[in-house]
Amino acid sequence: MERISVLSVSLEKAVNTSGTYSSPGLGGNAPTLTRSSSRRRATAVSLKNRDFSNRLFSKHIFCSADNILEFKMANRLAWSEKILQLLRRMNNFYSAESCRASCYRFVIDGAQVGWILPHVASLLTRYPEVFNPPHGGVVSLCHNLDSYHSRSEAVDAVLKDLRQEAALTCLTGWRDEKYSVMPKFSDSPLMWMERAATSLFGVKRYGVHINGYVVSGIGEVSMWLGRRSHSKQTYPGLLDTVAAGGLAAHVGIKETLVKECLEEACIPAAIAEEAHPVGTVSYTYSNEEGVFPESQFVFDLELPLEFKPRVGDGEVQEFYLLPIDKVKELLANGDFKPNSAMVVLDFLIRLSFIEPDTEPCYQEFVTGLHQTL
């Protein structure tokens, strides 16, 4: 309304002290009016200009609203595209340009358990007492390795020898952690393998992620996130869920959950055991270190408002309690460990913070979070 007031004031100022009105812009040749007639004319002109100003003001409002909507839509599409890029990267093994066509299938006792890149298959030919030569697109173990322990020990000896290979950078992160190797999670393990080497054979890896969150008295949800230590072997300094960990051989899912909650965030077992399973997030990607088929068992854990996670074993350097809008912003900024970003995205979808009516890529998001291994 400021524009209307200014026009009115400018017209009132045009009435001079002698009771005459000089029409602005007409110079000294403008007609001279009496005070009463000048008031009527000024009122008419004021109303006319006020109507014109109102129309301009309304148009300005609508233009501004349209611009704001366009800006918001552009931001939303930019956010969606960044999330799609994350999902494509984490599922690049399924793309037409991936290394999949050139990989060898890793087979144990007639069942495929992984994928092996050509340069790795070539290295394995040095160990004919453990691996059969590649044939028909398959790399398999020798037939005399017919038990869980014999397979595990023989392959582990090969891997320890291959640690000397500079090209196999993944083995520099040797952890002395055993992961089970099997066709499906429900199958009995056929062997165990050092965690750092699993990508060389493209065997399926499983983990547990916990979404820690709080609900305020007025129903607002905030998430607890941790920033990974800068000393971590993988993804140092990036954001993560409140607690997470790989599923080691012969260790249960809930057992892993409780252990990771206590070790990483000092969440007591009595609280951690309240977490409930909500599904899995699965994906497969490949890079120069191998193939990574992974599935994360996801749990939601509502934490008490007064509870604050604390740094435990040093794998996390700090914890943050963040509102959902900030969490969404950080998801698209590359500040998250990639698979943790997927777990958090799944959380936002399940709790309807991302909805199909407002998110044009909703279906692509859901599909990208649940690929078949």
Short mmCIF file of C-alpha atoms in Angstrom, two decimals:
data_model
loop_
_atom_site.label_atom_id
_atom_site.label_comp_id
_atom_site.label_asym_id
_atom_site.label_seq_id
_atom_site.Cartn_x
_atom_site.Cartn_y
_atom_site.Cartn_z
CA MET A 1 0.00 0.00 0.00
CA GLU A 2 2.99 2.36 0.17
CA ARG A 3 2.78 3.15 -3.54
CA ILE A 4 -0.85 4.28 -3.17
CA SER A 5 -0.01 6.58 -0.26
CA VAL A 6 2.89 8.18 -2.14
CA LEU A 7 0.68 8.97 -5.14
CA SER A 8 -1.94 10.57 -2.90
CA VAL A 9 0.63 12.66 -1.06
CA SER A 10 2.27 13.82 -4.29
CA LEU A 11 -1.09 15.04 -5.57
CA GLU A 12 -1.86 16.82 -2.35
CA LYS A 13 1.50 18.57 -2.51
CA ALA A 14 0.67 19.75 -6.03
CA VAL A 15 -2.04 22.07 -4.58
CA ASN A 16 -0.20 25.33 -3.89
CA THR A 17 -0.81 27.72 -1.05
CA SER A 18 -2.77 30.22 -3.18
CA GLY A 19 -5.48 27.69 -3.79
CA THR A 20 -4.43 26.86 -7.34
CA TYR A 21 -3.40 23.52 -8.75
CA SER A 22 -0.65 23.25 -11.32
CA SER A 23 -0.98 20.11 -13.36
CA PRO A 24 2.34 18.25 -13.08
CA GLY A 25 4.24 18.05 -16.34
CA LEU A 26 2.30 20.86 -18.09
CA GLY A 27 4.52 23.75 -17.08
CA GLY A 28 3.22 27.31 -16.68
CA ASN A 29 0.49 26.95 -19.29
CA ALA A 30 -1.63 24.70 -17.10
CA PRO A 31 -5.13 26.04 -16.33
CA THR A 32 -5.72 27.66 -12.96
CA LEU A 33 -8.53 26.21 -10.85
CA THR A 34 -10.33 27.37 -7.75
CA ARG A 35 -9.58 25.57 -4.47
CA SER A 36 -12.92 23.70 -4.50
CA SER A 37 -12.63 22.61 -8.10
CA SER A 38 -8.98 21.73 -7.59
CA ARG A 39 -9.95 19.50 -4.69
CA ARG A 40 -12.55 17.70 -6.83
CA ARG A 41 -10.09 17.30 -9.69
CA ALA A 42 -7.34 16.21 -7.30
CA THR A 43 -9.67 13.66 -5.75
CA ALA A 44 -10.64 12.31 -9.16
CA VAL A 45 -7.04 12.14 -10.30
CA SER A 46 -6.04 10.59 -6.97
CA LEU A 47 -8.70 7.92 -7.30
CA LYS A 48 -7.74 7.25 -10.90
CA ASN A 49 -4.08 6.93 -9.98
CA ARG A 50 -4.94 4.90 -6.94
CA ASP A 51 -6.86 2.44 -9.12
CA PHE A 52 -3.93 2.28 -11.55
CA SER A 53 -1.55 1.79 -8.63
CA ASN A 54 -3.75 -0.95 -7.21
CA ARG A 55 -3.65 -2.76 -10.55
CA LEU A 56 0.11 -2.35 -10.72
CA PHE A 57 0.47 -3.51 -7.13
CA SER A 58 -1.74 -6.55 -7.70
CA LYS A 59 0.17 -7.42 -10.86
CA HIS A 60 3.40 -7.04 -8.91
CA ILE A 61 2.09 -9.39 -6.22
CA PHE A 62 1.06 -12.02 -8.76
CA CYS A 63 4.36 -11.70 -10.63
CA SER A 64 6.26 -12.02 -7.38
CA ALA A 65 4.20 -15.05 -6.36
CA ASP A 66 4.82 -16.65 -9.76
CA ASN A 67 8.52 -15.93 -9.46
CA ILE A 68 8.63 -17.42 -5.97
CA LEU A 69 6.81 -20.53 -7.17
CA GLU A 70 9.16 -20.85 -10.13
CA PHE A 71 12.15 -20.41 -7.83
CA LYS A 72 10.85 -23.03 -5.41
CA MET A 73 10.12 -25.43 -8.25
CA ALA A 74 13.61 -24.93 -9.68
CA ASN A 75 15.14 -25.59 -6.27
CA ARG A 76 13.01 -28.69 -5.79
CA LEU A 77 14.00 -30.07 -9.20
CA ALA A 78 17.67 -29.32 -8.51
CA TRP A 79 17.39 -31.17 -5.18
CA SER A 80 15.65 -34.10 -6.85
CA GLU A 81 18.28 -34.31 -9.57
CA LYS A 82 21.08 -34.44 -6.98
CA ILE A 83 19.31 -37.28 -5.19
CA LEU A 84 18.86 -39.11 -8.49
CA GLN A 85 22.58 -38.71 -9.21
CA LEU A 86 23.35 -40.31 -5.83
CA LEU A 87 21.03 -43.25 -6.57
CA ARG A 88 22.46 -43.73 -10.07
CA ARG A 89 25.98 -43.75 -8.67
CA MET A 90 25.07 -46.29 -5.99
CA ASN A 91 23.40 -48.51 -8.59
CA ASN A 92 25.84 -48.02 -11.46
CA PHE A 93 26.47 -51.78 -11.77
CA TYR A 94 23.03 -52.01 -13.41
CA SER A 95 23.76 -49.32 -16.01
CA ALA A 96 24.51 -50.08 -19.66
CA GLU A 97 27.98 -48.56 -19.28
CA SER A 98 28.97 -50.67 -16.27
CA CYS A 99 31.68 -53.32 -16.06
CA ARG A 100 29.10 -56.06 -15.55
CA ALA A 101 29.42 -57.51 -19.05
CA SER A 102 33.16 -58.02 -18.61
CA CYS A 103 32.97 -59.48 -15.08
CA TYR A 104 33.37 -63.16 -14.26
CA ARG A 105 30.76 -64.83 -12.09
CA PHE A 106 32.26 -66.13 -8.84
CA VAL A 107 30.82 -69.58 -8.21
CA ILE A 108 31.12 -71.87 -5.17
CA ASP A 109 29.65 -75.37 -5.20
CA GLY A 110 27.56 -74.55 -8.26
CA ALA A 111 26.04 -71.34 -6.83
CA GLN A 112 26.97 -67.82 -7.86
CA VAL A 113 28.10 -65.74 -4.90
CA GLY A 114 29.75 -62.74 -6.56
CA TRP A 115 31.33 -60.90 -9.49
CA ILE A 116 35.06 -60.65 -10.27
CA LEU A 117 36.67 -57.95 -12.39
CA PRO A 118 38.96 -59.19 -15.23
CA HIS A 119 42.19 -57.87 -13.70
CA VAL A 120 41.41 -59.67 -10.43
CA ALA A 121 40.59 -62.91 -12.26
CA SER A 122 43.97 -62.66 -13.96
CA LEU A 123 45.75 -62.37 -10.59
CA LEU A 124 43.92 -65.43 -9.26
CA THR A 125 45.43 -67.65 -11.96
CA ARG A 126 48.64 -67.54 -9.90
CA TYR A 127 46.93 -69.80 -7.38
CA PRO A 128 45.81 -72.93 -9.29
CA GLU A 129 45.63 -74.91 -6.06
CA VAL A 130 42.77 -72.64 -4.95
CA PHE A 131 41.07 -71.26 -8.09
CA ASN A 132 40.15 -73.00 -11.31
CA PRO A 133 41.17 -71.09 -14.46
CA PRO A 134 38.45 -68.71 -15.75
CA HIS A 135 36.16 -70.63 -18.07
CA GLY A 136 32.84 -69.73 -19.67
CA GLY A 137 32.69 -66.44 -17.80
CA VAL A 138 33.11 -68.22 -14.44
CA VAL A 139 35.78 -68.29 -11.75
CA SER A 140 35.31 -71.12 -9.25
CA LEU A 141 37.14 -72.76 -6.37
CA CYS A 142 38.94 -76.04 -6.84
CA HIS A 143 36.77 -79.10 -6.20
CA ASN A 144 38.90 -80.33 -3.33
CA LEU A 145 37.92 -77.22 -1.34
CA ASP A 146 34.61 -78.70 -0.33
CA SER A 147 33.97 -77.38 3.18
CA TYR A 148 33.36 -74.07 4.89
CA HIS A 149 36.72 -74.11 6.69
CA SER A 150 38.87 -75.39 3.82
CA ARG A 151 37.50 -72.74 1.44
CA SER A 152 37.85 -69.97 3.99
CA GLU A 153 41.42 -70.80 4.96
CA ALA A 154 42.61 -71.31 1.37
CA VAL A 155 41.16 -68.04 0.09
CA ASP A 156 42.40 -66.15 3.12
CA ALA A 157 45.96 -67.34 2.45
CA VAL A 158 45.68 -66.07 -1.13
CA LEU A 159 44.38 -62.70 0.05
CA LYS A 160 47.18 -62.28 2.54
CA ASP A 161 49.65 -62.88 -0.27
CA LEU A 162 47.83 -60.43 -2.54
CA ARG A 163 48.16 -57.68 0.07
CA GLN A 164 51.56 -57.05 -1.49
CA GLU A 165 49.88 -56.02 -4.77
CA ALA A 166 49.93 -52.23 -4.95
CA ALA A 167 47.08 -52.25 -7.47
CA LEU A 168 44.68 -53.85 -4.95
CA THR A 169 44.20 -50.73 -2.86
CA CYS A 170 41.20 -52.15 -1.00
CA LEU A 171 43.50 -54.59 0.81
CA THR A 172 45.41 -51.72 2.43
CA GLY A 173 42.36 -51.36 4.63
CA TRP A 174 42.62 -54.89 6.03
CA ARG A 175 40.37 -55.14 9.09
CA ASP A 176 40.62 -58.70 10.36
CA GLU A 177 36.82 -58.88 10.14
CA LYS A 178 35.17 -61.98 8.73
CA TYR A 179 32.15 -61.65 6.44
CA SER A 180 29.94 -64.57 5.45
CA VAL A 181 29.78 -65.59 1.79
CA MET A 182 26.52 -67.10 0.53
CA PRO A 183 24.15 -66.75 -2.47
CA LYS A 184 21.31 -65.25 -0.39
CA PHE A 185 21.11 -63.98 3.17
CA SER A 186 18.84 -66.88 4.13
CA ASP A 187 21.33 -69.48 2.80
CA SER A 188 23.95 -71.22 4.90
CA PRO A 189 27.38 -69.57 4.49
CA LEU A 190 29.74 -71.39 2.13
CA MET A 191 32.82 -69.68 3.55
CA TRP A 192 34.00 -66.50 5.26
CA MET A 193 36.16 -63.77 3.74
CA GLU A 194 38.15 -60.78 5.03
CA ARG A 195 35.88 -57.75 4.87
CA ALA A 196 38.40 -55.60 2.97
CA ALA A 197 38.57 -58.19 0.17
CA THR A 198 34.86 -58.70 -0.44
CA SER A 199 34.72 -56.11 -3.25
CA LEU A 200 37.40 -58.03 -5.21
CA PHE A 201 35.00 -60.96 -5.42
CA GLY A 202 31.80 -58.91 -5.53
CA VAL A 203 30.26 -60.92 -2.71
CA LYS A 204 27.14 -59.60 -1.01
CA ARG A 205 27.71 -57.59 2.13
CA TYR A 206 25.13 -56.85 4.79
CA GLY A 207 24.95 -54.19 7.45
CA VAL A 208 22.70 -52.56 10.03
CA HIS A 209 21.69 -48.88 10.13
CA ILE A 210 19.77 -47.15 12.90
CA ASN A 211 17.75 -43.99 12.31
CA GLY A 212 17.78 -42.21 15.67
CA TYR A 213 15.16 -39.50 16.01
CA VAL A 214 13.14 -37.53 18.56
CA VAL A 215 9.61 -36.14 18.51
CA SER A 216 8.97 -32.84 20.30
CA GLY A 217 5.92 -32.03 22.40
CA ILE A 218 4.27 -30.44 19.36
CA GLY A 219 5.04 -33.40 17.11
CA GLU A 220 8.09 -32.06 15.26
CA VAL A 221 10.62 -34.71 14.24
CA SER A 222 14.38 -34.17 14.39
CA MET A 223 17.13 -36.65 13.55
CA TRP A 224 20.31 -37.50 15.39
CA LEU A 225 23.23 -37.73 12.96
CA GLY A 226 26.89 -38.45 13.58
CA ARG A 227 29.93 -37.11 11.77
CA ARG A 228 32.42 -39.85 11.04
CA SER A 229 35.90 -39.55 12.48
CA HIS A 230 38.58 -38.19 10.17
CA SER A 231 40.62 -41.28 11.00
CA LYS A 232 38.05 -43.67 9.48
CA GLN A 233 39.34 -45.83 6.63
CA THR A 234 36.27 -45.10 4.54
CA TYR A 235 34.35 -41.84 4.08
CA PRO A 236 36.15 -39.90 6.84
CA GLY A 237 34.44 -36.75 8.07
CA LEU A 238 31.08 -37.41 6.40
CA LEU A 239 27.68 -37.56 8.07
CA ASP A 240 26.21 -40.90 9.07
CA THR A 241 23.16 -42.33 10.81
CA VAL A 242 23.30 -42.33 14.61
CA ALA A 243 24.84 -45.84 14.56
CA ALA A 244 25.66 -48.42 11.91
CA GLY A 245 27.91 -51.37 11.29
CA GLY A 246 28.68 -54.27 9.00
CA LEU A 247 27.22 -57.67 9.74
CA ALA A 248 30.14 -59.93 10.66
CA ALA A 249 30.09 -63.71 10.28
CA HIS A 250 28.10 -65.56 12.95
CA VAL A 251 26.74 -62.32 14.50
CA GLY A 252 23.00 -61.64 14.50
CA ILE A 253 21.31 -58.51 13.19
CA LYS A 254 19.84 -57.34 16.50
CA GLU A 255 23.06 -58.23 18.29
CA THR A 256 24.96 -56.03 15.82
CA LEU A 257 22.46 -53.22 16.34
CA VAL A 258 22.83 -53.21 20.12
CA LYS A 259 26.62 -53.47 19.88
CA GLU A 260 26.99 -50.59 17.42
CA CYS A 261 24.59 -48.36 19.36
CA LEU A 262 26.60 -48.83 22.53
CA GLU A 263 30.05 -48.60 20.93
CA GLU A 264 29.45 -45.67 18.60
CA ALA A 265 26.84 -43.54 20.37
CA CYS A 266 26.80 -44.80 24.00
CA ILE A 267 23.13 -45.75 23.62
CA PRO A 268 22.34 -48.23 26.43
CA ALA A 269 21.09 -51.67 25.43
CA ALA A 270 17.76 -51.02 27.18
CA ILE A 271 17.10 -48.14 24.76
CA ALA A 272 18.68 -49.73 21.66
CA GLU A 273 16.52 -52.82 22.00
CA GLU A 274 13.45 -50.62 21.43
CA ALA A 275 14.53 -50.11 17.80
CA HIS A 276 12.16 -51.77 15.35
CA PRO A 277 12.98 -53.13 11.88
CA VAL A 278 11.46 -51.21 8.97
CA GLY A 279 12.98 -52.90 5.92
CA THR A 280 16.16 -52.93 3.87
CA VAL A 281 17.97 -50.60 1.50
CA SER A 282 19.80 -52.47 -1.28
CA TYR A 283 22.06 -51.39 -4.14
CA THR A 284 25.08 -52.49 -6.19
CA TYR A 285 27.86 -50.24 -7.44
CA SER A 286 31.29 -50.82 -8.91
CA ASN A 287 34.52 -48.88 -9.05
CA GLU A 288 38.23 -49.53 -9.50
CA GLU A 289 38.26 -51.58 -6.27
CA GLY A 290 35.61 -54.04 -7.38
CA VAL A 291 31.90 -54.70 -7.12
CA PHE A 292 29.81 -53.79 -4.07
CA PRO A 293 26.44 -55.58 -3.76
CA GLU A 294 25.15 -54.40 -0.38
CA SER A 295 21.98 -54.56 1.67
CA GLN A 296 21.39 -52.60 4.86
CA PHE A 297 18.90 -53.78 7.49
CA VAL A 298 17.23 -50.58 8.61
CA PHE A 299 15.83 -49.86 12.07
CA ASP A 300 14.04 -46.81 13.46
CA LEU A 301 14.73 -45.82 17.06
CA GLU A 302 12.78 -43.03 18.76
CA LEU A 303 15.09 -41.67 21.43
CA PRO A 304 13.95 -39.89 24.60
CA LEU A 305 13.96 -36.10 24.25
CA GLU A 306 16.38 -35.74 27.14
CA PHE A 307 18.83 -38.35 25.77
CA LYS A 308 21.93 -37.21 23.92
CA PRO A 309 24.23 -39.66 22.11
CA ARG A 310 27.88 -39.44 23.15
CA VAL A 311 31.05 -40.30 21.28
CA GLY A 312 32.07 -43.83 22.20
CA ASP A 313 34.76 -45.80 20.37
CA GLY A 314 36.00 -42.83 18.38
CA GLU A 315 34.46 -43.84 15.05
CA VAL A 316 32.24 -40.75 15.34
CA GLN A 317 33.65 -37.35 16.21
CA GLU A 318 30.41 -35.49 16.94
CA PHE A 319 26.62 -35.84 17.02
CA TYR A 320 24.03 -33.35 15.79
CA LEU A 321 20.29 -33.08 16.37
CA LEU A 322 18.88 -31.56 13.18
CA PRO A 323 15.40 -30.60 11.94
CA ILE A 324 14.11 -32.48 8.92
CA ASP A 325 14.45 -29.52 6.53
CA LYS A 326 18.15 -29.28 7.35
CA VAL A 327 18.56 -33.03 6.92
CA LYS A 328 16.98 -32.81 3.45
CA GLU A 329 19.31 -29.98 2.52
CA LEU A 330 22.40 -31.91 3.61
CA LEU A 331 21.31 -35.01 1.68
CA ALA A 332 21.79 -33.17 -1.60
CA ASN A 333 25.06 -31.48 -0.64
CA GLY A 334 27.27 -34.57 -0.72
CA ASP A 335 27.89 -34.26 3.03
CA PHE A 336 26.65 -37.80 3.77
CA LYS A 337 28.32 -41.17 3.46
CA PRO A 338 26.49 -42.35 0.30
CA ASN A 339 24.72 -45.45 1.65
CA SER A 340 23.78 -43.55 4.82
CA ALA A 341 22.20 -40.88 2.63
CA MET A 342 20.08 -43.63 1.08
CA VAL A 343 18.99 -44.90 4.49
CA VAL A 344 18.00 -41.37 5.56
CA LEU A 345 16.16 -40.82 2.27
CA ASP A 346 14.21 -44.01 2.95
CA PHE A 347 13.35 -42.66 6.42
CA LEU A 348 12.03 -39.39 4.97
CA ILE A 349 9.88 -41.27 2.45
CA ARG A 350 8.45 -43.70 4.98
CA LEU A 351 7.52 -40.92 7.42
CA SER A 352 5.92 -38.89 4.58
CA PHE A 353 8.39 -36.02 4.67
CA ILE A 354 8.71 -36.77 0.96
CA GLU A 355 5.36 -37.40 -0.73
CA PRO A 356 4.35 -38.45 -4.25
CA ASP A 357 2.10 -35.40 -4.77
CA THR A 358 5.00 -32.99 -4.32
CA GLU A 359 8.07 -35.00 -5.36
CA PRO A 360 8.19 -35.63 -9.13
CA CYS A 361 10.89 -38.30 -8.76
CA TYR A 362 9.15 -40.21 -5.96
CA GLN A 363 8.95 -43.52 -7.85
CA GLU A 364 12.56 -43.28 -9.02
CA PHE A 365 13.64 -42.70 -5.42
CA VAL A 366 11.79 -45.76 -4.14
CA THR A 367 13.11 -47.95 -6.96
CA GLY A 368 16.68 -46.77 -6.45
CA LEU A 369 16.56 -47.65 -2.75
CA HIS A 370 15.42 -51.24 -3.28
CA GLN A 371 17.39 -52.88 -6.06
CA THR A 372 17.73 -56.67 -6.20
CA LEU A 373 21.25 -57.79 -5.35
#
